[in-house]
Amino acid sequence: MNQPPLNHEAEPQGGDDRFVWLTCRYLDDVLVEDEFIELDAMLSSDGELTRRFTRLCLQARLMSEPLADRIRWLIDTDRSATLTKPQTTGVRWTLWRSAIAAMLVFAGAVGLIVAMNLAGHRADVAPQPMANVATIPIATITGANDVDWLSDPLNLGEDVSPRVLSIGAGTLDIQLFSGVAMTIIGPAQVDLRQPMHVRIDRGTLYASVSHSAIGFTVESPGCRVIDRGTVFAITVDAAGATTQVSVIEGSVDAMALDAGGRIVDTRRLSVGTTCRVSRESQQIAIDEVTPQKQYSRHVMYLRPTAYWPMNQPDASAMRDVIGQRPTVNHAEAHFEATGPFNAAYRFDGKPKGIDTGIGQLLPELADFTITLWLRTSQQSQGHLVSDNWGFAGRANFYIEDGLLKWFIGSEPQVHLDSPGPVADDRWHMAGLTRRDGLFTLYIDGQIVGSLDSDETIAPAKSTWVLGGSPTGHHAYTGWLTQTAVFDRALSADQINALYKLAPEPSEHFDPTPASQSSRSNSKQEIKT
């Protein structure tokens, strides 16, 4: 730069220096409301400024720790898959300005980041990319479930360089080295371009973005989404004609693009908001959804194997919305407009519950997840999800003594109990996962217990029941809603994100975790 440095006490009043000054105050998290509105207006009206803003956020993260640590993924091809969350520290804007200029010199030298002049002059020569950038790992495969690979297959734990991933079915979990956890749901095609930039041409992408990765960008045909530190989902139809963006937590900026990739419309989306971006019309349509629709939409993004929203007014016609499998309402459960999603089924303790018609709802040894919402004051044993017909290996998720419990009738028996009561006549979200033999119990989005066990859930000898057991014993009294089963273990972040979708989440459950790390030899009998 040929211009002398600005006086660090002076506040720039306009031009490029004003943009950089506002950006640096944003990075230091000290923007006041008027400044935030001013910066937002700049970004909304100028696509080039938006791209520069994204680059500056990336550069700031690289400088927030020793440079060698932050770019280790560039120089260490044997990088460990263990990720650490970057920590940011505040500095004066003039220091950011000088450091950013220095970083740009470095970036130009290695060809990683587009060089630019913060004093307002464009570079005369476009920077050249490094020859081996395409071989540098930018992510790790952290999970895969029933993936039908259409592109070259990848293995669990494998580090991944920039490439196009194409799957015909299944779910793929990816951890980008920038701090973004993604789940890709097939059929899908996703182009991993950089740690801060991916493109999706079809399918669903679910992203949980850490604070260190603010500015993470996802593109699709006719759409660009820039994250502001959030959890969001993007679905692109098979033709690439429409992109749907749903914000689960935080906020994002959604942009409609013309055929040349120029921004023609921009909207800030906050939590609970969904929009559709049409590639043909180049317009953004906002869909303000109800909490019930938002929750159901998010559950569907996670691809359950069975799902009962329990929102049909005629409970006798309830079906699993995934397989459209009919149920039999033995319990005479009935619909009530109540609960966090204004829709639930009330069970009055009548026997046999609601027969799901599904024989193998949970796998014998593989991973799974159960999530549901309940409200009860029941102290006696009441089954929520059960295949208990008295045989060895029977299993049930149930209430007893006011506690939430999980049981497998093996030898030895498996017991996992909540540390405190949930039968307090208030709404709670309950969850259970099994991942590699570790059962984890959740209440209101928090881990409250865990248990290591390799005991097997027996192959189905009856169909699974909601709100009771196949024998007719241990009927449930209370409300149930939004019951879902997944054929993989959802992460703690995914379960917590579901919980936070409730408009009035519970805050009364004791968050103190209880840890149980051994099998129980208890002779407690589950009566049949």
Short mmCIF file of C-alpha atoms in Angstrom, two decimals:
data_model
loop_
_atom_site.label_atom_id
_atom_site.label_comp_id
_atom_site.label_asym_id
_atom_site.label_seq_id
_atom_site.Cartn_x
_atom_site.Cartn_y
_atom_site.Cartn_z
CA MET A 1 0.00 0.00 0.00
CA ASN A 2 1.32 3.47 -0.89
CA GLN A 3 -1.01 5.38 1.40
CA PRO A 4 0.18 6.22 4.93
CA PRO A 5 -1.57 4.34 7.71
CA LEU A 6 -4.66 5.96 9.13
CA ASN A 7 -4.57 7.56 12.56
CA HIS A 8 -5.83 4.75 14.81
CA GLU A 9 -7.85 7.26 16.85
CA ALA A 10 -9.76 8.55 13.82
CA GLU A 11 -13.03 7.03 12.68
CA PRO A 12 -13.15 6.83 8.86
CA GLN A 13 -16.18 8.61 7.50
CA GLY A 14 -16.55 6.97 4.14
CA GLY A 15 -15.12 4.96 1.30
CA ASP A 16 -13.17 1.76 1.53
CA ASP A 17 -11.59 2.62 4.87
CA ARG A 18 -15.07 2.93 6.39
CA PHE A 19 -15.97 -0.56 5.15
CA VAL A 20 -12.77 -2.05 6.60
CA TRP A 21 -13.27 -0.19 9.90
CA LEU A 22 -16.84 -1.52 10.25
CA THR A 23 -15.71 -5.04 9.32
CA CYS A 24 -12.99 -4.99 11.96
CA ARG A 25 -15.43 -3.78 14.60
CA TYR A 26 -17.69 -6.66 13.56
CA LEU A 27 -14.81 -9.10 14.03
CA ASP A 28 -14.20 -7.64 17.50
CA ASP A 29 -17.93 -7.98 18.28
CA VAL A 30 -18.20 -4.30 19.25
CA LEU A 31 -20.52 -3.01 16.51
CA VAL A 32 -23.33 -0.83 17.82
CA GLU A 33 -26.76 -1.12 16.21
CA ASP A 34 -26.38 1.82 13.80
CA GLU A 35 -23.00 0.52 12.62
CA PHE A 36 -24.42 -2.96 12.13
CA ILE A 37 -27.24 -1.54 9.99
CA GLU A 38 -24.70 0.48 7.99
CA LEU A 39 -22.48 -2.53 7.34
CA ASP A 40 -25.49 -4.66 6.47
CA ALA A 41 -26.61 -2.07 3.93
CA MET A 42 -23.15 -2.08 2.34
CA LEU A 43 -23.16 -5.87 2.02
CA SER A 44 -26.75 -6.03 0.77
CA SER A 45 -26.08 -3.56 -2.04
CA ASP A 46 -22.69 -4.71 -3.26
CA GLY A 47 -21.86 -8.31 -4.10
CA GLU A 48 -18.13 -7.57 -4.32
CA LEU A 49 -18.13 -6.15 -0.79
CA THR A 50 -19.92 -9.29 0.38
CA ARG A 51 -17.19 -11.45 -1.14
CA ARG A 52 -14.50 -9.27 0.44
CA PHE A 53 -16.26 -9.42 3.79
CA THR A 54 -16.26 -13.23 3.64
CA ARG A 55 -12.54 -13.27 2.82
CA LEU A 56 -11.76 -10.88 5.66
CA CYS A 57 -13.61 -13.10 8.12
CA LEU A 58 -11.55 -16.08 6.95
CA GLN A 59 -8.30 -14.11 7.20
CA ALA A 60 -9.19 -12.90 10.68
CA ARG A 61 -9.66 -16.47 11.83
CA LEU A 62 -6.30 -17.42 10.40
CA MET A 63 -4.72 -14.63 12.44
CA SER A 64 -6.59 -15.30 15.66
CA GLU A 65 -4.07 -18.01 16.61
CA PRO A 66 -0.44 -18.56 15.60
CA LEU A 67 -0.45 -18.72 11.83
CA ALA A 68 1.26 -22.10 11.69
CA ASP A 69 -1.51 -23.61 13.81
CA ARG A 70 -4.33 -22.10 11.75
CA ILE A 71 -2.97 -23.20 8.35
CA ARG A 72 -1.68 -26.58 9.48
CA TRP A 73 -4.33 -28.21 7.29
CA LEU A 74 -2.49 -26.67 4.32
CA ILE A 75 0.95 -28.04 5.11
CA ASP A 76 0.36 -31.23 7.09
CA THR A 77 -0.98 -33.96 4.82
CA ASP A 78 -0.90 -36.44 7.72
CA ARG A 79 -3.17 -34.20 9.78
CA SER A 80 -5.02 -35.84 12.67
CA ALA A 81 -8.80 -35.95 12.40
CA THR A 82 -9.07 -34.41 15.89
CA LEU A 83 -10.50 -30.91 15.56
CA THR A 84 -10.13 -28.04 17.99
CA LYS A 85 -12.41 -25.05 18.10
CA PRO A 86 -10.50 -21.89 17.17
CA GLN A 87 -10.45 -19.14 19.75
CA THR A 88 -10.70 -15.50 18.69
CA THR A 89 -9.25 -12.51 20.47
CA GLY A 90 -10.18 -8.87 20.07
CA VAL A 91 -7.73 -6.27 18.72
CA ARG A 92 -7.94 -2.64 17.66
CA TRP A 93 -9.23 -2.10 14.15
CA THR A 94 -5.96 -0.54 13.01
CA LEU A 95 -4.13 -3.70 14.07
CA TRP A 96 -6.64 -5.78 12.14
CA ARG A 97 -6.08 -3.46 9.15
CA SER A 98 -2.32 -3.82 9.22
CA ALA A 99 -2.49 -7.55 9.89
CA ILE A 100 -4.99 -8.08 7.09
CA ALA A 101 -2.70 -6.25 4.70
CA ALA A 102 0.18 -8.47 5.79
CA MET A 103 -1.95 -11.56 5.41
CA LEU A 104 -2.90 -10.53 1.89
CA VAL A 105 0.76 -10.33 0.96
CA PHE A 106 1.23 -13.84 2.35
CA ALA A 107 -1.93 -15.09 0.66
CA GLY A 108 -0.81 -13.74 -2.67
CA ALA A 109 2.50 -15.51 -2.26
CA VAL A 110 0.93 -18.91 -1.66
CA GLY A 111 -2.08 -18.34 -3.91
CA LEU A 112 -4.60 -19.29 -1.20
CA ILE A 113 -6.67 -16.09 -0.94
CA VAL A 114 -7.38 -13.48 -3.61
CA ALA A 115 -5.04 -10.52 -3.06
CA MET A 116 -6.76 -7.15 -2.75
CA ASN A 117 -5.83 -3.61 -1.78
CA LEU A 118 -7.81 -2.40 1.24
CA ALA A 119 -7.10 1.22 0.32
CA GLY A 120 -9.42 0.81 -2.63
CA HIS A 121 -7.10 -0.21 -5.48
CA ARG A 122 -7.62 -3.55 -7.25
CA ALA A 123 -4.72 -5.85 -7.96
CA ASP A 124 -3.43 -5.54 -11.53
CA VAL A 125 -2.66 -9.23 -11.84
CA ALA A 126 -4.94 -12.04 -10.69
CA PRO A 127 -3.22 -14.35 -8.19
CA GLN A 128 -2.35 -17.83 -9.35
CA PRO A 129 -3.56 -20.82 -7.31
CA MET A 130 -1.09 -23.28 -5.87
CA ALA A 131 -0.53 -26.23 -8.12
CA ASN A 132 -1.38 -28.77 -5.44
CA VAL A 133 -4.37 -27.08 -3.80
CA ALA A 134 -6.74 -29.77 -5.13
CA THR A 135 -4.86 -32.43 -3.17
CA ILE A 136 -4.87 -30.64 0.21
CA PRO A 137 -7.35 -32.17 2.70
CA ILE A 138 -10.09 -29.79 3.80
CA ALA A 139 -12.46 -32.15 5.66
CA THR A 140 -12.85 -35.53 7.35
CA ILE A 141 -15.59 -38.14 6.86
CA THR A 142 -17.03 -38.57 10.36
CA GLY A 143 -20.07 -40.72 9.64
CA ALA A 144 -21.76 -42.73 6.90
CA ASN A 145 -25.03 -44.61 6.97
CA ASP A 146 -26.32 -46.77 4.09
CA VAL A 147 -24.50 -44.60 1.56
CA ASP A 148 -24.98 -45.52 -2.10
CA TRP A 149 -21.90 -43.97 -3.68
CA LEU A 150 -22.23 -42.56 -7.19
CA SER A 151 -18.82 -40.85 -7.00
CA ASP A 152 -15.64 -42.55 -5.78
CA PRO A 153 -16.40 -44.05 -2.34
CA LEU A 154 -14.77 -42.68 0.81
CA ASN A 155 -14.09 -44.37 4.12
CA LEU A 156 -14.98 -43.38 7.66
CA GLY A 157 -12.19 -41.24 9.11
CA GLU A 158 -10.72 -40.45 5.69
CA ASP A 159 -9.43 -36.93 5.06
CA VAL A 160 -10.97 -35.40 1.94
CA SER A 161 -9.52 -32.91 -0.52
CA PRO A 162 -11.72 -30.66 -2.71
CA ARG A 163 -13.99 -32.84 -4.84
CA VAL A 164 -17.57 -33.49 -5.92
CA LEU A 165 -19.40 -36.00 -3.73
CA SER A 166 -22.40 -37.75 -5.26
CA ILE A 167 -24.59 -40.24 -3.39
CA GLY A 168 -27.77 -41.97 -4.50
CA ALA A 169 -29.04 -42.62 -0.98
CA GLY A 170 -28.01 -42.60 2.66
CA THR A 171 -26.49 -39.97 4.93
CA LEU A 172 -22.91 -38.72 5.05
CA ASP A 173 -21.40 -36.73 7.94
CA ILE A 174 -18.47 -34.43 7.16
CA GLN A 175 -16.37 -32.18 9.42
CA LEU A 176 -14.80 -29.30 7.50
CA PHE A 177 -11.53 -28.08 8.97
CA SER A 178 -12.99 -24.58 9.26
CA GLY A 179 -15.31 -25.76 12.07
CA VAL A 180 -18.44 -26.67 10.09
CA ALA A 181 -20.18 -30.01 10.71
CA MET A 182 -22.28 -31.09 7.72
CA THR A 183 -24.72 -33.91 7.08
CA ILE A 184 -25.49 -34.68 3.45
CA ILE A 185 -28.71 -36.58 2.79
CA GLY A 186 -29.01 -38.49 -0.46
CA PRO A 187 -29.77 -38.47 -3.23
CA ALA A 188 -27.39 -35.52 -3.31
CA GLN A 189 -24.46 -33.94 -5.12
CA VAL A 190 -22.17 -31.63 -3.16
CA ASP A 191 -18.97 -29.94 -4.33
CA LEU A 192 -16.46 -29.50 -1.49
CA ARG A 193 -14.52 -26.49 -2.72
CA GLN A 194 -12.85 -24.94 0.33
CA PRO A 195 -13.16 -25.24 4.12
CA MET A 196 -15.42 -22.17 3.96
CA HIS A 197 -17.21 -22.82 0.67
CA VAL A 198 -19.29 -25.69 -0.73
CA ARG A 199 -21.87 -26.03 -3.48
CA ILE A 200 -24.93 -28.28 -3.52
CA ASP A 201 -26.65 -29.10 -6.83
CA ARG A 202 -29.28 -31.49 -5.50
CA GLY A 203 -30.31 -33.09 -2.22
CA THR A 204 -30.23 -31.84 1.36
CA LEU A 205 -27.34 -30.39 3.32
CA TYR A 206 -27.57 -29.79 7.05
CA ALA A 207 -24.85 -27.50 8.51
CA SER A 208 -23.92 -26.70 12.09
CA VAL A 209 -21.52 -23.75 12.00
CA SER A 210 -19.27 -22.89 14.93
CA HIS A 211 -18.40 -19.32 15.84
CA SER A 212 -15.01 -19.80 14.21
CA ALA A 213 -16.64 -20.45 10.83
CA ILE A 214 -18.96 -17.43 10.58
CA GLY A 215 -19.07 -16.50 6.91
CA PHE A 216 -19.31 -20.12 5.71
CA THR A 217 -20.89 -20.05 2.26
CA VAL A 218 -23.09 -22.57 0.46
CA GLU A 219 -24.05 -22.07 -3.18
CA SER A 220 -26.70 -23.81 -5.23
CA PRO A 221 -28.17 -23.16 -8.68
CA GLY A 222 -29.38 -19.55 -8.47
CA CYS A 223 -28.73 -19.14 -4.73
CA ARG A 224 -26.00 -18.28 -2.26
CA VAL A 225 -26.25 -18.58 1.53
CA ILE A 226 -23.76 -16.89 3.86
CA ASP A 227 -23.86 -18.09 7.44
CA ARG A 228 -23.70 -15.82 10.47
CA GLY A 229 -23.01 -18.55 13.02
CA THR A 230 -25.96 -20.90 13.00
CA VAL A 231 -27.59 -24.23 12.23
CA PHE A 232 -29.39 -24.38 8.90
CA ALA A 233 -30.53 -26.73 6.17
CA ILE A 234 -30.58 -26.38 2.39
CA THR A 235 -32.58 -28.58 0.04
CA VAL A 236 -32.24 -28.41 -3.75
CA ASP A 237 -34.77 -30.23 -5.92
CA ALA A 238 -33.65 -32.82 -8.45
CA ALA A 239 -33.81 -30.35 -11.34
CA GLY A 240 -31.87 -27.67 -9.48
CA ALA A 241 -34.75 -25.26 -10.08
CA THR A 242 -35.61 -24.39 -6.47
CA THR A 243 -33.53 -24.07 -3.32
CA GLN A 244 -35.18 -24.16 0.09
CA VAL A 245 -33.29 -22.65 3.03
CA SER A 246 -34.43 -23.24 6.63
CA VAL A 247 -32.77 -21.61 9.64
CA ILE A 248 -32.80 -23.79 12.74
CA GLU A 249 -30.68 -21.54 14.92
CA GLY A 250 -29.11 -18.09 14.44
CA SER A 251 -29.37 -16.34 11.09
CA VAL A 252 -28.13 -16.48 7.51
CA ASP A 253 -28.12 -14.20 4.48
CA ALA A 254 -29.86 -15.80 1.48
CA MET A 255 -29.18 -14.36 -1.96
CA ALA A 256 -30.83 -14.91 -5.33
CA LEU A 257 -28.35 -14.96 -8.21
CA ASP A 258 -28.77 -14.30 -11.90
CA ALA A 259 -27.33 -16.55 -14.60
CA GLY A 260 -23.99 -14.78 -14.31
CA GLY A 261 -23.78 -15.32 -10.56
CA ARG A 262 -24.57 -11.69 -9.69
CA ILE A 263 -26.72 -10.95 -6.64
CA VAL A 264 -30.20 -9.71 -7.53
CA ASP A 265 -31.97 -10.12 -4.17
CA THR A 266 -30.82 -10.58 -0.56
CA ARG A 267 -32.77 -11.47 2.58
CA ARG A 268 -31.70 -11.91 6.18
CA LEU A 269 -33.29 -15.10 7.54
CA SER A 270 -33.65 -15.56 11.29
CA VAL A 271 -34.37 -18.66 13.35
CA GLY A 272 -37.59 -20.41 12.38
CA THR A 273 -37.67 -18.85 8.91
CA THR A 274 -37.74 -20.75 5.64
CA CYS A 275 -37.40 -19.33 2.15
CA ARG A 276 -37.53 -20.66 -1.39
CA VAL A 277 -35.21 -19.30 -4.06
CA SER A 278 -36.24 -19.84 -7.68
CA ARG A 279 -33.45 -20.08 -10.24
CA GLU A 280 -35.84 -19.06 -13.03
CA SER A 281 -37.53 -16.07 -11.39
CA GLN A 282 -34.43 -15.08 -9.37
CA GLN A 283 -36.72 -14.24 -6.46
CA ILE A 284 -36.77 -15.12 -2.77
CA ALA A 285 -40.12 -16.14 -1.26
CA ILE A 286 -40.28 -16.07 2.54
CA ASP A 287 -42.30 -18.77 4.26
CA GLU A 288 -43.02 -17.94 7.90
CA VAL A 289 -43.77 -21.40 9.20
CA THR A 290 -45.45 -22.45 12.44
CA PRO A 291 -43.33 -24.10 15.16
CA GLN A 292 -45.03 -27.41 14.34
CA LYS A 293 -44.14 -27.18 10.65
CA GLN A 294 -40.62 -26.00 11.43
CA TYR A 295 -40.04 -28.91 13.79
CA SER A 296 -41.51 -31.46 11.38
CA ARG A 297 -39.48 -30.03 8.52
CA HIS A 298 -36.31 -30.30 10.56
CA VAL A 299 -37.08 -33.88 11.58
CA MET A 300 -37.60 -34.74 7.91
CA TYR A 301 -34.25 -33.12 7.06
CA LEU A 302 -32.67 -35.63 9.44
CA ARG A 303 -34.32 -38.50 7.52
CA PRO A 304 -36.05 -40.64 10.17
CA THR A 305 -36.92 -44.25 9.45
CA ALA A 306 -40.29 -43.77 11.18
CA TYR A 307 -42.06 -40.58 12.24
CA TRP A 308 -45.39 -39.88 13.92
CA PRO A 309 -46.01 -36.10 14.29
CA MET A 310 -49.25 -36.92 16.14
CA ASN A 311 -50.94 -33.87 14.66
CA GLN A 312 -53.80 -35.58 12.79
CA PRO A 313 -57.15 -34.64 14.37
CA ASP A 314 -58.39 -38.18 13.70
CA ALA A 315 -56.00 -40.27 15.80
CA SER A 316 -57.49 -43.49 14.46
CA ALA A 317 -56.13 -42.56 11.02
CA MET A 318 -52.56 -41.89 12.24
CA ARG A 319 -49.84 -43.16 9.92
CA ASP A 320 -46.09 -43.26 9.96
CA VAL A 321 -45.35 -40.43 7.52
CA ILE A 322 -42.17 -42.12 6.25
CA GLY A 323 -43.56 -45.48 5.16
CA GLN A 324 -47.24 -44.46 5.29
CA ARG A 325 -47.78 -47.50 7.51
CA PRO A 326 -51.18 -47.49 9.24
CA THR A 327 -51.55 -47.82 12.99
CA VAL A 328 -54.18 -49.37 15.26
CA ASN A 329 -55.32 -47.07 18.07
CA HIS A 330 -56.08 -49.62 20.78
CA ALA A 331 -55.62 -46.99 23.49
CA GLU A 332 -58.27 -44.72 22.01
CA ALA A 333 -55.75 -41.89 22.20
CA HIS A 334 -57.26 -38.63 21.02
CA PHE A 335 -56.00 -35.39 19.55
CA GLU A 336 -55.70 -32.19 21.59
CA ALA A 337 -54.44 -28.78 20.46
CA THR A 338 -51.89 -28.50 23.23
CA GLY A 339 -48.17 -28.63 23.91
CA PRO A 340 -45.19 -26.81 22.40
CA PHE A 341 -46.43 -27.50 18.86
CA ASN A 342 -50.16 -27.11 19.56
CA ALA A 343 -50.78 -30.75 18.63
CA ALA A 344 -50.51 -33.90 20.75
CA TYR A 345 -52.26 -37.18 21.50
CA ARG A 346 -53.64 -37.80 24.96
CA PHE A 347 -53.40 -41.34 26.37
CA ASP A 348 -55.79 -42.16 29.22
CA GLY A 349 -54.16 -45.38 30.44
CA LYS A 350 -56.12 -47.76 28.24
CA PRO A 351 -54.23 -50.94 27.31
CA LYS A 352 -52.09 -51.78 24.28
CA GLY A 353 -51.43 -48.20 23.17
CA ILE A 354 -51.09 -47.43 19.47
CA ASP A 355 -49.80 -50.39 17.46
CA THR A 356 -47.30 -49.04 14.90
CA GLY A 357 -47.53 -52.11 12.68
CA ILE A 358 -43.70 -52.14 12.52
CA GLY A 359 -41.95 -55.33 13.57
CA GLN A 360 -38.29 -54.23 13.61
CA LEU A 361 -38.46 -50.59 14.66
CA LEU A 362 -35.04 -50.68 16.40
CA PRO A 363 -32.00 -52.64 15.15
CA GLU A 364 -30.51 -55.51 17.12
CA LEU A 365 -27.01 -54.02 17.53
CA ALA A 366 -26.72 -51.09 15.11
CA ASP A 367 -26.95 -47.41 16.01
CA PHE A 368 -30.32 -45.69 16.40
CA THR A 369 -32.09 -42.66 17.90
CA ILE A 370 -35.52 -42.15 19.46
CA THR A 371 -36.88 -38.63 20.05
CA LEU A 372 -40.29 -37.64 21.40
CA TRP A 373 -42.10 -35.02 23.47
CA LEU A 374 -44.14 -36.00 26.52
CA ARG A 375 -46.11 -34.54 29.39
CA THR A 376 -47.17 -36.76 32.28
CA SER A 377 -47.50 -37.02 36.04
CA GLN A 378 -47.57 -40.84 35.95
CA GLN A 379 -45.60 -42.60 38.70
CA SER A 380 -46.48 -46.19 37.78
CA GLN A 381 -44.77 -47.91 34.89
CA GLY A 382 -45.97 -46.54 31.56
CA HIS A 383 -44.38 -47.50 28.25
CA LEU A 384 -43.69 -44.81 25.66
CA VAL A 385 -42.08 -46.97 22.94
CA SER A 386 -42.17 -50.72 23.56
CA ASP A 387 -41.98 -54.21 22.07
CA ASN A 388 -42.26 -55.89 25.48
CA TRP A 389 -43.93 -59.26 24.96
CA GLY A 390 -42.02 -61.01 27.74
CA PHE A 391 -39.26 -62.54 25.58
CA ALA A 392 -35.51 -62.23 26.11
CA GLY A 393 -34.10 -59.12 24.48
CA ARG A 394 -37.35 -57.17 24.74
CA ALA A 395 -36.88 -53.41 24.99
CA ASN A 396 -38.83 -50.40 26.17
CA PHE A 397 -38.47 -46.66 26.60
CA TYR A 398 -40.73 -45.85 29.53
CA ILE A 399 -41.72 -43.90 32.65
CA GLU A 400 -41.53 -45.36 36.15
CA ASP A 401 -41.29 -43.71 39.58
CA GLY A 402 -41.46 -40.43 37.70
CA LEU A 403 -38.15 -41.17 35.93
CA LEU A 404 -37.40 -41.65 32.24
CA LYS A 405 -35.95 -45.13 31.69
CA TRP A 406 -34.51 -47.43 29.03
CA PHE A 407 -34.55 -51.21 29.43
CA ILE A 408 -33.40 -54.30 27.54
CA GLY A 409 -34.56 -57.61 28.98
CA SER A 410 -31.30 -59.43 28.34
CA GLU A 411 -29.10 -61.32 30.79
CA PRO A 412 -27.78 -59.27 32.46
CA GLN A 413 -30.56 -56.75 32.11
CA VAL A 414 -29.79 -53.26 30.83
CA HIS A 415 -31.13 -50.29 32.80
CA LEU A 416 -30.51 -46.62 32.11
CA ASP A 417 -32.45 -44.11 34.25
CA SER A 418 -32.68 -40.33 34.31
CA PRO A 419 -31.18 -38.68 37.43
CA GLY A 420 -34.35 -36.75 38.17
CA PRO A 421 -38.08 -36.91 37.51
CA VAL A 422 -39.78 -35.94 34.28
CA ALA A 423 -43.28 -36.84 35.48
CA ASP A 424 -43.96 -33.29 36.70
CA ASP A 425 -46.94 -32.51 34.44
CA ARG A 426 -44.77 -30.33 32.21
CA TRP A 427 -43.58 -30.81 28.65
CA HIS A 428 -40.19 -32.43 28.10
CA MET A 429 -38.28 -33.63 25.07
CA ALA A 430 -36.88 -37.14 25.61
CA GLY A 431 -34.21 -38.79 23.50
CA LEU A 432 -32.18 -41.98 23.40
CA THR A 433 -29.26 -42.87 21.14
CA ARG A 434 -27.03 -45.88 20.69
CA ARG A 435 -23.64 -45.27 19.09
CA ASP A 436 -21.13 -48.13 18.96
CA GLY A 437 -22.66 -49.77 22.02
CA LEU A 438 -22.97 -46.58 24.08
CA PHE A 439 -26.54 -45.69 25.06
CA THR A 440 -27.05 -41.98 25.79
CA LEU A 441 -30.16 -40.56 27.44
CA TYR A 442 -31.32 -37.00 26.72
CA ILE A 443 -33.88 -34.77 28.42
CA ASP A 444 -34.61 -31.27 27.10
CA GLY A 445 -31.63 -31.36 24.77
CA GLN A 446 -29.14 -32.31 27.49
CA ILE A 447 -27.23 -35.53 28.09
CA VAL A 448 -28.39 -36.87 31.46
CA GLY A 449 -27.03 -40.41 31.44
CA SER A 450 -25.00 -42.95 29.50
CA LEU A 451 -24.41 -46.68 29.57
CA ASP A 452 -21.99 -49.01 27.79
CA SER A 453 -23.62 -52.25 26.71
CA ASP A 454 -23.31 -54.75 23.90
CA GLU A 455 -26.59 -56.45 24.73
CA THR A 456 -28.83 -57.19 21.76
CA ILE A 457 -32.37 -56.03 21.13
CA ALA A 458 -34.12 -59.22 20.06
CA PRO A 459 -35.53 -59.61 16.55
CA ALA A 460 -39.15 -58.59 16.57
CA LYS A 461 -41.63 -61.11 17.94
CA SER A 462 -44.38 -58.51 17.95
CA THR A 463 -45.01 -55.07 16.52
CA TRP A 464 -43.82 -52.01 18.41
CA VAL A 465 -46.32 -49.95 20.38
CA LEU A 466 -46.53 -46.26 21.35
CA GLY A 467 -48.09 -45.38 24.71
CA GLY A 468 -48.29 -48.96 25.96
CA SER A 469 -46.94 -52.48 25.43
CA PRO A 470 -48.03 -55.36 23.17
CA THR A 471 -49.25 -57.33 26.20
CA GLY A 472 -51.62 -54.59 27.29
CA HIS A 473 -49.75 -54.00 30.54
CA HIS A 474 -48.06 -50.75 31.57
CA ALA A 475 -50.33 -48.37 29.67
CA TYR A 476 -49.17 -44.77 29.49
CA THR A 477 -51.17 -41.86 30.90
CA GLY A 478 -50.31 -38.44 29.53
CA TRP A 479 -49.55 -36.71 26.25
CA LEU A 480 -47.19 -37.70 23.43
CA THR A 481 -46.21 -35.85 20.27
CA GLN A 482 -43.50 -35.68 17.60
CA THR A 483 -42.22 -39.25 18.00
CA ALA A 484 -39.39 -40.13 15.59
CA VAL A 485 -36.94 -43.01 15.12
CA PHE A 486 -33.68 -42.75 13.18
CA ASP A 487 -31.38 -45.52 11.98
CA ARG A 488 -28.29 -43.71 13.22
CA ALA A 489 -27.16 -41.93 16.36
CA LEU A 490 -27.93 -38.23 16.07
CA SER A 491 -25.24 -36.01 17.55
CA ALA A 492 -25.75 -34.05 20.76
CA ASP A 493 -25.83 -30.85 18.68
CA GLN A 494 -28.54 -32.23 16.40
CA ILE A 495 -30.72 -33.28 19.34
CA ASN A 496 -30.19 -29.95 21.09
CA ALA A 497 -31.11 -28.11 17.87
CA LEU A 498 -34.38 -30.06 17.74
CA TYR A 499 -35.12 -29.16 21.34
CA LYS A 500 -34.50 -25.47 20.71
CA LEU A 501 -37.19 -25.42 18.04
CA ALA A 502 -39.86 -25.54 20.74
CA PRO A 503 -41.35 -22.04 21.14
CA GLU A 504 -41.33 -22.34 24.93
CA PRO A 505 -38.67 -24.91 25.83
CA SER A 506 -38.62 -26.29 29.36
CA GLU A 507 -36.04 -24.86 31.72
CA HIS A 508 -36.91 -26.77 34.84
CA PHE A 509 -35.14 -30.10 34.41
CA ASP A 510 -32.04 -30.49 36.58
CA PRO A 511 -29.19 -30.34 34.02
CA THR A 512 -26.72 -32.22 36.24
CA PRO A 513 -25.61 -35.21 34.15
CA ALA A 514 -25.71 -38.70 35.55
CA SER A 515 -23.10 -41.11 34.26
CA GLN A 516 -23.59 -44.85 34.29
CA SER A 517 -20.85 -46.79 32.57
CA SER A 518 -21.57 -50.39 33.46
CA ARG A 519 -24.26 -52.95 32.82
CA SER A 520 -26.84 -53.48 35.52
CA ASN A 521 -27.36 -56.90 37.05
CA SER A 522 -30.54 -55.70 38.69
CA LYS A 523 -33.22 -58.36 39.07
CA GLN A 524 -35.96 -55.76 38.73
CA GLU A 525 -38.76 -57.37 36.78
CA ILE A 526 -40.55 -55.71 33.91
CA LYS A 527 -43.97 -57.28 34.31
CA THR A 528 -45.60 -58.67 31.21
#
